[in-house]
């Protein structure tokens, strides 16, 4: 198997979670992989399913499972205007799938673990109902640092 093929296959490992035997995905290379984060959340929730006997899954199969979940979890409204907006969001989210394999652009704010500057790449997390969190939070007891950082984002500070 060459490197490109290897990067398109994800190993599965069964774990005990909440009294269930659940497969989770392992990275095939170091670095960010938001697709695995999303898929593992959905697997742990029972929102998507991969049989625990499988040793691996391809990128294409995994994207298909997540895509099916997004369609099922986001039914279009009866109202034509709302449905058009939903469809636009779905199209934007689905166009981000290739980015989910290698990483996405996020710009954190240091005011809370869920504080981000919005980027289009985050739409897929919303569509999957997966909350993004980070650990870069300023200690509010360090008043001077908190005052200097304020509501700035990472990109504003660098």
mmCIF file of C-alpha atoms in Angstrom:
data_model
loop_
_atom_site.group_PDB
_atom_site.id
_atom_site.type_symbol
_atom_site.label_atom_id
_atom_site.label_comp_id
_atom_site.label_asym_id
_atom_site.label_seq_id
_atom_site.Cartn_x
_atom_site.Cartn_y
_atom_site.Cartn_z
ATOM 1 C CA UNK A 1 0.000 0.000 0.000
ATOM 2 C CA UNK A 2 1.461 3.386 -0.985
ATOM 3 C CA UNK A 3 1.379 6.522 1.189
ATOM 4 C CA UNK A 4 -1.667 8.045 -0.564
ATOM 5 C CA UNK A 5 -3.667 4.840 -0.074
ATOM 6 C CA UNK A 6 -2.492 4.599 3.538
ATOM 7 C CA UNK A 7 -3.689 8.165 4.225
ATOM 8 C CA UNK A 8 -7.155 7.217 2.941
ATOM 9 C CA UNK A 9 -7.602 4.329 5.390
ATOM 10 C CA UNK A 10 -8.368 4.786 9.079
ATOM 11 C CA UNK A 11 -7.838 2.030 11.645
ATOM 12 C CA UNK A 12 -10.690 1.181 13.988
ATOM 13 C CA UNK A 13 -10.343 0.228 17.625
ATOM 14 C CA UNK A 14 -13.223 -1.076 19.747
ATOM 15 C CA UNK A 15 -13.630 0.446 23.217
ATOM 16 C CA UNK A 16 -16.148 0.051 26.024
ATOM 17 C CA UNK A 17 -18.181 3.256 26.278
ATOM 18 C CA UNK A 18 -21.298 3.588 28.373
ATOM 19 C CA UNK A 19 -21.727 -0.180 28.508
ATOM 20 C CA UNK A 20 -21.473 -0.501 24.723
ATOM 21 C CA UNK A 21 -18.687 -1.846 22.537
ATOM 22 C CA UNK A 22 -18.019 1.115 20.222
ATOM 23 C CA UNK A 23 -15.466 1.456 17.428
ATOM 24 C CA UNK A 24 -13.389 4.628 17.394
ATOM 25 C CA UNK A 25 -11.148 5.875 14.617
ATOM 26 C CA UNK A 26 -7.399 6.239 14.989
ATOM 27 C CA UNK A 27 -5.260 8.717 13.090
ATOM 28 C CA UNK A 28 -3.204 7.305 10.269
ATOM 29 C CA UNK A 29 -0.663 10.155 10.510
ATOM 30 C CA UNK A 30 0.230 12.894 12.973
ATOM 31 C CA UNK A 31 -1.544 16.187 12.669
ATOM 32 C CA UNK A 32 -5.062 17.547 12.835
ATOM 33 C CA UNK A 33 -7.988 15.564 11.525
ATOM 34 C CA UNK A 34 -11.331 17.194 12.287
ATOM 35 C CA UNK A 35 -13.121 14.448 10.321
ATOM 36 C CA UNK A 36 -11.977 11.879 12.896
ATOM 37 C CA UNK A 37 -13.062 14.145 15.751
ATOM 38 C CA UNK A 38 -16.536 14.549 14.261
ATOM 39 C CA UNK A 39 -16.859 10.857 13.388
ATOM 40 C CA UNK A 40 -15.694 9.724 16.842
ATOM 41 C CA UNK A 41 -18.244 11.990 18.548
ATOM 42 C CA UNK A 42 -20.985 10.614 16.289
ATOM 43 C CA UNK A 43 -19.842 7.022 16.925
ATOM 44 C CA UNK A 44 -19.801 7.534 20.699
ATOM 45 C CA UNK A 45 -23.286 9.078 20.548
ATOM 46 C CA UNK A 46 -24.549 6.179 18.446
ATOM 47 C CA UNK A 47 -25.509 8.605 15.663
ATOM 48 C CA UNK A 48 -23.471 6.663 13.078
ATOM 49 C CA UNK A 49 -22.491 3.021 13.188
ATOM 50 C CA UNK A 50 -19.523 0.980 12.041
ATOM 51 C CA UNK A 51 -19.457 -2.701 12.925
ATOM 52 C CA UNK A 52 -16.917 -3.407 15.685
ATOM 53 C CA UNK A 53 -15.459 -6.360 13.736
ATOM 54 C CA UNK A 54 -14.096 -4.063 11.029
ATOM 55 C CA UNK A 55 -10.370 -3.362 11.316
ATOM 56 C CA UNK A 56 -10.472 -0.209 9.159
ATOM 57 C CA UNK A 57 -12.610 2.156 7.094
ATOM 58 C CA UNK A 58 -11.794 4.183 4.013
ATOM 59 C CA UNK A 59 -11.983 7.951 3.855
ATOM 60 C CA UNK A 60 -14.742 7.687 1.247
ATOM 61 C CA UNK A 61 -16.863 5.354 3.419
ATOM 62 C CA UNK A 62 -16.386 7.576 6.450
ATOM 63 C CA UNK A 63 -17.365 10.725 4.547
ATOM 64 C CA UNK A 64 -20.442 8.853 3.288
ATOM 65 C CA UNK A 65 -21.510 7.952 6.837
ATOM 66 C CA UNK A 66 -21.069 11.508 8.102
ATOM 67 C CA UNK A 67 -22.781 12.927 5.004
ATOM 68 C CA UNK A 68 -25.788 10.631 5.542
ATOM 69 C CA UNK A 69 -25.966 11.733 9.173
ATOM 70 C CA UNK A 70 -25.886 15.422 8.174
ATOM 71 C CA UNK A 71 -28.779 14.889 5.752
ATOM 72 C CA UNK A 72 -30.815 12.979 8.350
ATOM 73 C CA UNK A 73 -30.079 15.427 11.179
ATOM 74 C CA UNK A 74 -30.932 18.535 9.173
ATOM 75 C CA UNK A 75 -34.318 18.111 7.499
ATOM 76 C CA UNK A 76 -35.333 21.040 5.333
ATOM 77 C CA UNK A 77 -38.029 23.385 6.577
ATOM 78 C CA UNK A 78 -41.453 23.589 4.960
ATOM 79 C CA UNK A 79 -40.910 27.340 4.523
ATOM 80 C CA UNK A 80 -39.221 27.934 1.123
ATOM 81 C CA UNK A 81 -37.076 30.841 2.344
ATOM 82 C CA UNK A 82 -35.857 28.955 5.416
ATOM 83 C CA UNK A 83 -35.290 25.816 3.321
ATOM 84 C CA UNK A 84 -33.180 27.803 0.835
ATOM 85 C CA UNK A 85 -31.045 29.129 3.705
ATOM 86 C CA UNK A 86 -30.691 25.628 5.156
ATOM 87 C CA UNK A 87 -29.708 24.246 1.750
ATOM 88 C CA UNK A 88 -27.090 26.982 1.362
ATOM 89 C CA UNK A 89 -25.627 26.113 4.791
ATOM 90 C CA UNK A 90 -25.624 22.413 3.899
ATOM 91 C CA UNK A 91 -23.843 23.101 0.608
ATOM 92 C CA UNK A 92 -21.268 25.269 2.391
ATOM 93 C CA UNK A 93 -20.713 22.566 5.014
ATOM 94 C CA UNK A 94 -20.412 19.768 2.503
ATOM 95 C CA UNK A 95 -17.875 21.739 0.468
ATOM 96 C CA UNK A 96 -15.638 21.689 3.562
ATOM 97 C CA UNK A 97 -15.322 17.886 3.699
ATOM 98 C CA UNK A 98 -11.941 17.789 1.901
ATOM 99 C CA UNK A 99 -10.550 20.242 4.488
ATOM 100 C CA UNK A 100 -11.667 17.995 7.346
ATOM 101 C CA UNK A 101 -9.054 15.418 6.434
ATOM 102 C CA UNK A 102 -6.079 17.731 6.853
ATOM 103 C CA UNK A 103 -7.262 20.444 9.254
ATOM 104 C CA UNK A 104 -9.346 23.573 9.368
ATOM 105 C CA UNK A 105 -8.660 27.208 10.119
ATOM 106 C CA UNK A 106 -9.853 28.163 13.586
ATOM 107 C CA UNK A 107 -9.179 31.429 15.364
ATOM 108 C CA UNK A 108 -9.683 31.107 19.114
ATOM 109 C CA UNK A 109 -10.627 33.803 21.570
ATOM 110 C CA UNK A 110 -9.082 33.424 25.008
ATOM 111 C CA UNK A 111 -12.268 34.375 26.890
ATOM 112 C CA UNK A 112 -13.811 30.894 27.004
ATOM 113 C CA UNK A 113 -13.338 27.314 25.883
ATOM 114 C CA UNK A 114 -16.075 27.734 23.255
ATOM 115 C CA UNK A 115 -15.022 31.197 22.029
ATOM 116 C CA UNK A 116 -14.002 31.262 18.365
ATOM 117 C CA UNK A 117 -14.094 33.731 15.523
ATOM 118 C CA UNK A 118 -16.487 32.149 13.047
ATOM 119 C CA UNK A 119 -15.034 30.602 9.894
ATOM 120 C CA UNK A 120 -16.938 28.859 7.106
ATOM 121 C CA UNK A 121 -15.127 25.624 7.948
ATOM 122 C CA UNK A 122 -16.942 25.437 11.296
ATOM 123 C CA UNK A 123 -20.345 25.006 9.590
ATOM 124 C CA UNK A 124 -19.850 21.244 9.338
ATOM 125 C CA UNK A 125 -19.499 21.017 13.145
ATOM 126 C CA UNK A 126 -22.821 22.850 13.496
ATOM 127 C CA UNK A 127 -24.481 20.580 10.926
ATOM 128 C CA UNK A 128 -23.200 17.537 12.848
ATOM 129 C CA UNK A 129 -24.262 19.076 16.156
ATOM 130 C CA UNK A 130 -20.720 18.751 17.503
ATOM 131 C CA UNK A 131 -19.589 21.510 19.843
ATOM 132 C CA UNK A 132 -16.045 22.729 19.266
ATOM 133 C CA UNK A 133 -13.987 23.465 22.372
ATOM 134 C CA UNK A 134 -10.406 24.581 22.988
ATOM 135 C CA UNK A 135 -8.134 24.865 26.002
ATOM 136 C CA UNK A 136 -6.521 28.238 25.333
ATOM 137 C CA UNK A 137 -8.264 30.226 28.051
ATOM 138 C CA UNK A 138 -6.640 33.059 29.957
ATOM 139 C CA UNK A 139 -6.646 32.715 33.750
ATOM 140 C CA UNK A 140 -8.973 35.520 34.880
ATOM 141 C CA UNK A 141 -7.081 35.651 38.191
ATOM 142 C CA UNK A 142 -4.129 36.940 36.159
ATOM 143 C CA UNK A 143 -5.823 40.327 35.770
ATOM 144 C CA UNK A 144 -2.987 42.015 33.870
ATOM 145 C CA UNK A 145 -2.819 39.312 31.198
ATOM 146 C CA UNK A 146 -6.623 39.200 30.956
ATOM 147 C CA UNK A 147 -6.686 42.995 30.527
ATOM 148 C CA UNK A 148 -4.031 42.936 27.775
ATOM 149 C CA UNK A 149 -5.674 40.060 25.873
ATOM 150 C CA UNK A 150 -9.233 41.295 26.364
ATOM 151 C CA UNK A 151 -11.550 39.859 23.675
ATOM 152 C CA UNK A 152 -8.750 39.514 21.097
ATOM 153 C CA UNK A 153 -8.376 36.464 18.926
ATOM 154 C CA UNK A 154 -5.208 34.469 18.412
ATOM 155 C CA UNK A 155 -4.732 35.997 14.966
ATOM 156 C CA UNK A 156 -5.093 39.516 16.362
ATOM 157 C CA UNK A 157 -2.412 38.885 18.966
ATOM 158 C CA UNK A 158 0.254 37.309 16.775
#
